[in-house]
C-alpha cells in the first residue's frame, strides 16, 4: 500500500499541465469521484488496524498535495481570458477604424494620372535646393524679391547657398540639364515659403510643375493641354481662361482660371461672384532658361506650368482652410475614407 501511495505521489508531482484541458484530466485521474485518491481511501478499510493511522496520514498528505497543485494551476489559468474559456468565440469581431488617403495625396495622384494619359512622365527633385536650380537658372534677377529672406527659408547663406525650394520649377531645370527633348514631364512635390500661417497661406504646400519641350511647341499646345486638364479634373463643363501675367522663367506668361464648378460660373462667394477661380501659372519657357539648362533655344521651344495641389483640392473638395491639411484632425481626414 505504501508503495502504491508513493507511486501515485510521484505521478501527481510529475504530471505536466499546460492548459485547462490537461488540468481537468488531472482532476479526474486523482481527485475526482472515481479518481486514485477515492480508491486509496476505499482500500484503507483493508489495511490492518495498526497501520491504518500511518497509511491514512499518507493518503491525506497525498490528497493535500494533489488539491494544492490543482488549485494553484486553476488560479493561474483563470487569470488568462483564453484559458478560462471566458472568450466568446462566436462574438463578431471588433471593428478597426478604416484609414484614409490624405486629400492632398488623392488629388496629387489624380493630377498625375490625368497627365500620364497624355504621355507625361513623373520626375522629382530635392526639397533642399541650391540657388542655381531654384532661382538663377530660372532667370530670376539677383535682386528679385522672391529670393528675399522674407519668402525663402535659407539653410545656408553665402557662397554655397542652400534653401528649401520655394517652387517645383527647380525640377524643370534638373530635368532639362539631364535630358534632351522631347521632354514631357510633371514634377509633384512639397515646397516651402516663409509666410505666416493662416487659412489662406501656409509655410509649406504642394505643387505640380509641368514641362513640355520639343520642336515647334506653341502657346496653342499649352492652352489645349490645360483645357484637357481642367475638363478631366473638374468635369466636361469646365472652361478655362488665360490672363496675361509675369514669371521670370516664362515669356509670355499667363495665369489660368477655371470656371467655378460650385456655382456653374454663375457667381458665388467662393469665386467672389466672378464665375472664375485661379488655378495655375504658365507660359512659354523663356529662351534664357532653355539655354541655361543646356537646351538649344534656337531649335527647341516649350511650355511650362505650375499649380498648387492645395488649391485644386480646395476646389474639388470644398476645403476652405489651408491649415486643415496639416493638422491631422481625424474628423477632417475621415471624410475621405470613401475615396480610394
Ligand atoms: N513657380 C510658380 C510659383 O511657384 C508657378 C509657375 C508659374 C510655374 C508659371 C511654371 C510657370 O512652370 O510656367 O508660383
Short mmCIF file of C-alpha atoms and ligand atoms in Angstrom, two decimals:
data_model
loop_
_atom_site.label_atom_id
_atom_site.label_comp_id
_atom_site.label_asym_id
_atom_site.label_seq_id
_atom_site.Cartn_x
_atom_site.Cartn_y
_atom_site.Cartn_z
CA UNK A 1 0.00 0.00 0.00
CA UNK A 2 2.78 2.42 0.94
CA UNK A 3 4.41 1.71 -2.39
CA UNK A 4 1.20 2.42 -4.24
CA UNK A 5 0.84 5.76 -2.42
CA UNK A 6 4.45 6.57 -3.29
CA UNK A 7 3.84 5.78 -6.97
CA UNK A 8 0.73 7.94 -7.13
CA UNK A 9 2.57 10.75 -5.29
CA UNK A 10 5.24 10.58 -7.92
CA UNK A 11 2.59 10.66 -10.68
CA UNK A 12 0.93 13.72 -9.13
CA UNK A 13 4.22 15.55 -8.82
CA UNK A 14 5.41 14.83 -12.30
CA UNK A 15 2.05 15.37 -14.06
CA UNK A 16 2.60 18.12 -16.63
CA UNK A 17 -0.20 20.57 -17.14
CA UNK A 18 -0.10 23.33 -19.71
CA UNK A 19 -3.75 24.03 -20.41
CA UNK A 20 -7.16 23.79 -18.73
CA UNK A 21 -8.00 20.56 -20.53
CA UNK A 22 -4.99 18.83 -19.03
CA UNK A 23 -5.92 20.22 -15.63
CA UNK A 24 -9.35 18.65 -15.89
CA UNK A 25 -7.78 15.28 -16.81
CA UNK A 26 -5.58 15.63 -13.74
CA UNK A 27 -8.60 16.29 -11.56
CA UNK A 28 -10.47 13.26 -12.93
CA UNK A 29 -7.48 10.98 -12.56
CA UNK A 30 -6.56 11.93 -8.99
CA UNK A 31 -9.16 13.99 -7.14
CA UNK A 32 -12.41 13.12 -8.88
CA UNK A 33 -15.08 10.80 -7.51
CA UNK A 34 -13.57 7.90 -9.44
CA UNK A 35 -10.01 9.03 -9.06
CA UNK A 36 -6.98 7.38 -7.43
CA UNK A 37 -7.47 9.08 -4.08
CA UNK A 38 -11.00 7.86 -3.73
CA UNK A 39 -9.74 4.40 -4.50
CA UNK A 40 -6.96 4.68 -1.93
CA UNK A 41 -9.40 5.78 0.76
CA UNK A 42 -11.57 2.82 -0.21
CA UNK A 43 -8.64 0.43 0.22
CA UNK A 44 -7.88 1.86 3.65
CA UNK A 45 -10.59 -0.43 5.09
CA UNK A 46 -8.50 -3.46 4.29
CA UNK A 47 -5.36 -2.08 5.94
CA UNK A 48 -4.55 -3.76 9.28
CA UNK A 49 -5.62 -1.57 12.20
CA UNK A 50 -2.13 -0.89 13.49
CA UNK A 51 -1.12 0.61 10.10
CA UNK A 52 -4.34 2.48 9.46
CA UNK A 53 -3.24 5.68 11.15
CA UNK A 54 0.04 5.92 9.31
CA UNK A 55 -1.42 4.97 5.91
CA UNK A 56 -4.39 7.28 6.43
CA UNK A 57 -1.99 10.12 7.10
CA UNK A 58 0.00 9.36 3.95
CA UNK A 59 -3.17 9.33 1.84
CA UNK A 60 -4.24 12.64 3.42
CA UNK A 61 -0.88 14.18 2.59
CA UNK A 62 -1.20 12.93 -0.96
CA UNK A 63 -4.69 14.41 -1.22
CA UNK A 64 -3.40 17.79 0.02
CA UNK A 65 -0.60 17.67 -2.48
CA UNK A 66 -2.95 16.91 -5.39
CA UNK A 67 -5.50 19.53 -4.34
CA UNK A 68 -2.89 22.22 -3.85
CA UNK A 69 -1.43 21.53 -7.25
CA UNK A 70 -4.91 21.57 -8.78
CA UNK A 71 -5.97 24.83 -7.09
CA UNK A 72 -2.74 26.64 -7.88
CA UNK A 73 -2.91 25.78 -11.55
CA UNK A 74 -6.60 26.54 -11.78
CA UNK A 75 -6.00 30.02 -10.42
CA UNK A 76 -3.17 30.54 -12.84
CA UNK A 77 -5.29 29.59 -15.86
CA UNK A 78 -8.22 31.66 -14.70
CA UNK A 79 -6.11 34.77 -14.98
CA UNK A 80 -5.92 34.45 -18.73
CA UNK A 81 -9.12 35.02 -20.71
CA UNK A 82 -8.48 32.40 -23.32
CA UNK A 83 -7.63 29.71 -20.79
CA UNK A 84 -10.61 30.28 -18.56
CA UNK A 85 -12.90 29.94 -21.54
CA UNK A 86 -14.34 33.41 -20.91
CA UNK A 87 -13.76 34.44 -24.52
CA UNK A 88 -16.86 34.15 -26.59
CA UNK A 89 -15.51 32.96 -29.89
CA UNK A 90 -18.85 33.39 -31.60
CA UNK A 91 -18.85 37.14 -30.89
CA UNK A 92 -18.44 39.26 -34.02
CA UNK A 93 -15.04 40.91 -34.43
CA UNK A 94 -14.28 44.39 -33.25
CA UNK A 95 -14.25 46.98 -35.98
CA UNK A 96 -10.92 48.62 -36.68
CA UNK A 97 -11.22 52.22 -37.84
CA UNK A 98 -10.54 52.40 -41.56
CA UNK A 99 -7.76 54.79 -42.53
CA UNK A 100 -8.00 57.14 -45.47
CA UNK A 101 -5.77 58.63 -48.09
CA UNK A 102 -4.92 62.24 -47.41
CA UNK A 103 -6.87 64.57 -49.73
CA UNK A 104 -3.60 66.06 -50.99
CA UNK A 105 -2.39 62.57 -51.92
CA UNK A 106 -5.69 61.82 -53.66
CA UNK A 107 -5.55 64.96 -55.77
CA UNK A 108 -1.83 64.65 -56.50
CA UNK A 109 -2.45 61.11 -57.72
CA UNK A 110 -5.35 62.26 -59.87
CA UNK A 111 -3.25 65.03 -61.43
CA UNK A 112 -0.50 62.52 -62.21
CA UNK A 113 -3.00 60.11 -63.78
CA UNK A 114 -4.51 62.83 -65.95
CA UNK A 115 -1.11 63.81 -67.36
CA UNK A 116 0.06 60.19 -67.63
CA UNK A 117 -2.76 59.60 -70.06
CA UNK A 118 -1.25 62.12 -72.49
CA UNK A 119 2.28 60.82 -72.15
CA UNK A 120 3.77 62.83 -69.28
CA UNK A 121 6.26 61.08 -67.04
CA UNK A 122 6.86 61.97 -63.38
CA UNK A 123 10.16 63.45 -62.24
CA UNK A 124 11.20 64.55 -58.81
CA UNK A 125 13.90 66.72 -57.31
CA UNK A 126 15.31 67.58 -53.88
CA UNK A 127 13.44 69.74 -51.38
CA UNK A 128 16.71 71.31 -50.24
CA UNK A 129 17.85 73.17 -53.30
CA UNK A 130 20.72 75.39 -54.38
CA UNK A 131 20.34 78.92 -55.68
CA UNK A 132 21.05 77.85 -59.26
CA UNK A 133 18.15 75.44 -59.61
CA UNK A 134 15.64 77.38 -57.55
CA UNK A 135 16.43 80.87 -58.89
CA UNK A 136 19.38 81.63 -61.17
CA UNK A 137 18.74 79.08 -63.92
CA UNK A 138 15.10 80.15 -63.90
CA UNK A 139 16.07 83.67 -64.91
CA UNK A 140 15.44 85.32 -61.54
CA UNK A 141 17.43 88.56 -61.48
CA UNK A 142 19.79 88.78 -58.49
CA UNK A 143 17.64 91.41 -56.79
CA UNK A 144 14.33 89.60 -57.37
CA UNK A 145 12.11 89.80 -54.26
CA UNK A 146 11.39 86.05 -54.30
CA UNK A 147 14.99 85.49 -53.22
CA UNK A 148 14.40 87.66 -50.20
CA UNK A 149 14.71 86.33 -46.66
CA UNK A 150 11.01 87.03 -46.21
CA UNK A 151 9.98 84.45 -48.76
CA UNK A 152 12.67 81.83 -48.63
CA UNK A 153 13.82 79.55 -45.84
CA UNK A 154 17.59 79.61 -46.20
CA UNK A 155 19.58 76.74 -44.80
CA UNK A 156 22.99 78.11 -45.69
CA UNK A 157 23.81 81.64 -46.80
CA UNK A 158 26.91 82.73 -48.62
CA UNK A 159 28.81 81.10 -51.48
CA UNK A 160 27.23 77.71 -51.03
CA UNK A 161 23.70 78.98 -50.61
CA UNK A 162 21.10 76.31 -49.90
CA UNK A 163 17.40 76.82 -49.26
CA UNK A 164 14.14 74.92 -49.04
CA UNK A 165 12.78 75.10 -52.57
CA UNK A 166 10.11 77.75 -53.00
CA UNK A 167 8.57 76.04 -56.03
CA UNK A 168 8.86 72.84 -58.05
CA UNK A 169 10.06 74.83 -61.08
CA UNK A 170 13.53 73.86 -59.82
CA UNK A 171 12.83 70.34 -61.06
CA UNK A 172 12.36 71.55 -64.65
CA UNK A 173 15.91 72.82 -64.61
CA UNK A 174 17.19 69.47 -63.30
CA UNK A 175 15.24 67.56 -65.96
CA UNK A 176 16.49 69.80 -68.77
CA UNK A 177 20.07 69.51 -67.55
CA UNK A 178 19.83 65.73 -67.74
CA UNK A 179 17.61 65.07 -70.76
CA UNK A 180 17.43 66.31 -74.31
CA UNK A 181 14.00 66.96 -75.90
CA UNK A 182 11.41 65.79 -76.48
CA UNK A 183 10.58 66.29 -72.79
CA UNK A 184 7.12 65.76 -71.39
CA UNK A 185 7.15 65.59 -67.61
CA UNK A 186 5.36 66.65 -64.47
CA UNK A 187 7.01 67.15 -61.09
CA UNK A 188 4.88 66.88 -57.99
CA UNK A 189 6.40 67.88 -54.69
CA UNK A 190 6.40 69.86 -51.50
CA UNK A 191 7.53 73.47 -51.45
CA UNK A 192 8.26 75.97 -48.68
CA UNK A 193 7.69 79.70 -48.22
CA UNK A 194 8.49 81.87 -45.28
CA UNK A 195 4.92 83.01 -44.68
CA UNK A 196 2.73 83.43 -41.63
CA UNK A 197 0.32 80.51 -41.40
CA UNK A 198 -3.33 81.41 -41.94
CA UNK A 199 -6.42 79.98 -43.64
CA UNK A 200 -5.09 81.19 -46.99
CA UNK A 201 -1.32 80.83 -46.67
CA UNK A 202 1.00 78.20 -45.27
CA UNK A 203 4.73 77.82 -44.85
CA UNK A 204 4.65 74.57 -46.82
CA UNK A 205 2.37 73.32 -49.52
CA UNK A 206 2.43 71.18 -52.67
CA UNK A 207 2.83 71.96 -56.31
CA UNK A 208 2.82 70.08 -59.58
CA UNK A 209 5.10 71.50 -62.22
CA UNK A 210 4.62 70.65 -65.89
CA UNK A 211 7.18 70.89 -68.68
CA UNK A 212 6.88 70.21 -72.40
CA UNK A 213 9.88 70.83 -74.70
CA UNK A 214 10.14 69.88 -78.35
CA UNK A 215 10.48 71.46 -81.78
CA UNK A 216 7.69 73.88 -82.74
CA UNK A 217 5.80 73.85 -79.46
CA UNK A 218 3.28 76.71 -79.43
CA UNK A 219 1.11 78.60 -76.99
CA UNK A 220 -1.88 76.83 -78.57
CA UNK A 221 -0.44 73.49 -77.42
CA UNK A 222 -0.21 74.88 -73.90
CA UNK A 223 -3.79 76.09 -73.96
CA UNK A 224 -5.10 72.80 -75.33
CA UNK A 225 -3.20 70.81 -72.70
CA UNK A 226 -4.54 72.91 -69.84
CA UNK A 227 -8.08 72.77 -71.16
CA UNK A 228 -7.82 68.99 -71.29
CA UNK A 229 -6.55 69.00 -67.70
CA UNK A 230 -9.38 71.25 -66.45
CA UNK A 231 -12.06 69.07 -68.02
CA UNK A 232 -10.55 65.87 -66.68
CA UNK A 233 -10.19 67.33 -63.21
CA UNK A 234 -13.38 69.39 -62.87
CA UNK A 235 -15.73 67.80 -65.40
CA UNK A 236 -16.74 68.19 -69.03
CA UNK A 237 -18.42 71.54 -68.42
CA UNK A 238 -15.24 73.18 -67.10
CA UNK A 239 -13.80 76.01 -69.17
CA UNK A 240 -10.55 77.92 -68.78
CA UNK A 241 -9.44 81.44 -69.46
CA UNK A 242 -5.94 82.86 -69.60
CA UNK A 243 -4.86 86.21 -68.25
CA UNK A 244 -1.50 87.80 -69.12
CA UNK A 245 0.92 87.62 -66.22
CA UNK A 246 4.62 87.66 -65.41
CA UNK A 247 7.06 84.97 -64.30
CA UNK A 248 10.83 85.31 -64.76
CA UNK A 249 11.10 81.88 -66.38
CA UNK A 250 8.35 82.15 -68.99
CA UNK A 251 7.68 84.58 -71.82
CA UNK A 252 4.87 85.19 -72.48
CA UNK A 253 3.33 84.19 -69.15
CA UNK A 254 -0.26 83.68 -68.12
CA UNK A 255 -2.41 82.85 -65.18
CA UNK A 256 -5.20 80.38 -65.77
CA UNK A 257 -8.66 80.49 -64.26
CA UNK A 258 -11.15 77.67 -64.36
CA UNK A 259 -14.90 78.27 -64.45
CA UNK A 260 -16.35 77.95 -60.96
CA UNK A 261 -17.81 74.47 -60.61
CA UNK A 262 -19.56 75.37 -57.38
CA UNK A 263 -21.97 77.88 -58.94
CA UNK A 264 -21.60 76.75 -62.55
CA UNK A 265 -19.87 80.05 -63.32
CA UNK A 266 -22.94 81.99 -62.23
CA UNK A 267 -21.13 83.76 -59.38
CA UNK A 268 -20.93 82.76 -55.73
CA UNK A 269 -18.91 83.65 -52.65
CA UNK A 270 -16.18 81.10 -53.46
CA UNK A 271 -15.43 82.67 -56.87
CA UNK A 272 -16.19 86.11 -55.40
CA UNK A 273 -19.05 86.49 -57.86
CA UNK A 274 -16.72 86.43 -60.88
CA UNK A 275 -17.55 82.88 -62.04
CA UNK A 276 -13.79 82.17 -62.28
CA UNK A 277 -11.15 80.67 -59.99
CA UNK A 278 -7.40 80.93 -60.47
CA UNK A 279 -5.70 77.54 -60.57
CA UNK A 280 -2.23 77.86 -62.07
CA UNK A 281 0.55 79.87 -63.67
CA UNK A 282 2.09 79.01 -67.03
CA UNK A 283 3.87 80.26 -70.10
CA UNK A 284 6.36 79.54 -72.85
CA UNK A 285 9.72 78.63 -71.36
CA UNK A 286 12.00 81.67 -71.63
CA UNK A 287 14.88 81.01 -74.10
CA UNK A 288 17.29 82.07 -71.33
CA UNK A 289 16.05 79.17 -69.20
CA UNK A 290 16.45 76.67 -72.03
CA UNK A 291 20.00 77.83 -72.73
CA UNK A 292 20.96 77.90 -69.04
CA UNK A 293 19.87 74.27 -68.76
CA UNK A 294 21.73 73.08 -71.84
CA UNK A 295 18.92 73.06 -74.39
CA UNK A 296 19.40 74.95 -77.65
CA UNK A 297 16.70 77.64 -77.74
CA UNK A 298 17.39 78.08 -81.46
CA UNK A 299 15.99 74.62 -82.12
CA UNK A 300 13.59 73.93 -79.30
CA UNK A 301 10.72 75.69 -77.60
CA UNK A 302 8.35 74.59 -74.89
CA UNK A 303 5.83 75.47 -72.27
CA UNK A 304 5.70 75.10 -68.51
CA UNK A 305 3.00 75.37 -65.91
CA UNK A 306 2.78 75.14 -62.15
CA UNK A 307 -0.23 74.52 -59.97
CA UNK A 308 -0.87 74.32 -56.25
CA UNK A 309 -2.25 70.96 -55.17
CA UNK A 310 -3.96 72.51 -52.13
CA UNK A 311 -5.74 74.95 -54.41
CA UNK A 312 -7.07 72.21 -56.69
CA UNK A 313 -8.05 70.16 -53.63
CA UNK A 314 -9.86 73.15 -52.17
CA UNK A 315 -11.96 73.47 -55.31
CA UNK A 316 -12.56 69.77 -55.69
CA UNK A 317 -13.45 69.01 -52.07
CA UNK A 318 -14.52 72.48 -50.92
CA UNK A 319 -11.91 72.80 -48.18
CA UNK A 320 -11.69 76.43 -47.18
CA UNK A 321 -8.83 76.48 -44.68
CA UNK A 322 -5.28 75.50 -45.68
CA UNK A 323 -4.36 74.62 -42.10
CA UNK A 324 -6.72 71.63 -42.13
CA UNK A 325 -4.34 69.77 -44.43
CA UNK A 326 -1.58 69.54 -41.87
CA UNK A 327 -3.42 69.41 -38.55
CA UNK A 328 -4.17 65.68 -38.73
CA UNK A 329 -7.64 66.19 -37.32
CA UNK A 330 -9.29 62.81 -37.68
CA UNK A 331 -12.71 64.43 -38.16
CA UNK A 332 -11.38 66.10 -41.30
CA UNK A 333 -9.38 63.15 -42.61
CA UNK A 334 -12.07 60.53 -42.13
CA UNK A 335 -14.31 62.32 -44.61
CA UNK A 336 -12.05 60.91 -47.31
CA UNK A 337 -12.31 57.23 -46.34
CA UNK A 338 -14.75 56.54 -49.14
CA UNK A 339 -12.40 57.92 -51.79
CA UNK A 340 -9.96 55.27 -52.95
N1 LIG B 1 6.68 78.56 -59.96
C1 LIG B 1 5.47 79.34 -59.93
C2 LIG B 1 5.06 79.57 -58.50
O1 LIG B 1 5.54 78.92 -57.63
C3 LIG B 1 4.38 78.61 -60.64
C4 LIG B 1 4.62 78.57 -62.11
C5 LIG B 1 4.20 79.59 -62.91
C6 LIG B 1 5.30 77.51 -62.67
C7 LIG B 1 4.42 79.59 -64.28
C8 LIG B 1 5.51 77.47 -64.03
C9 LIG B 1 5.06 78.51 -64.82
O2 LIG B 1 6.16 76.48 -64.63
O3 LIG B 1 5.30 78.48 -66.15
O4 LIG B 1 4.27 80.43 -58.24
#
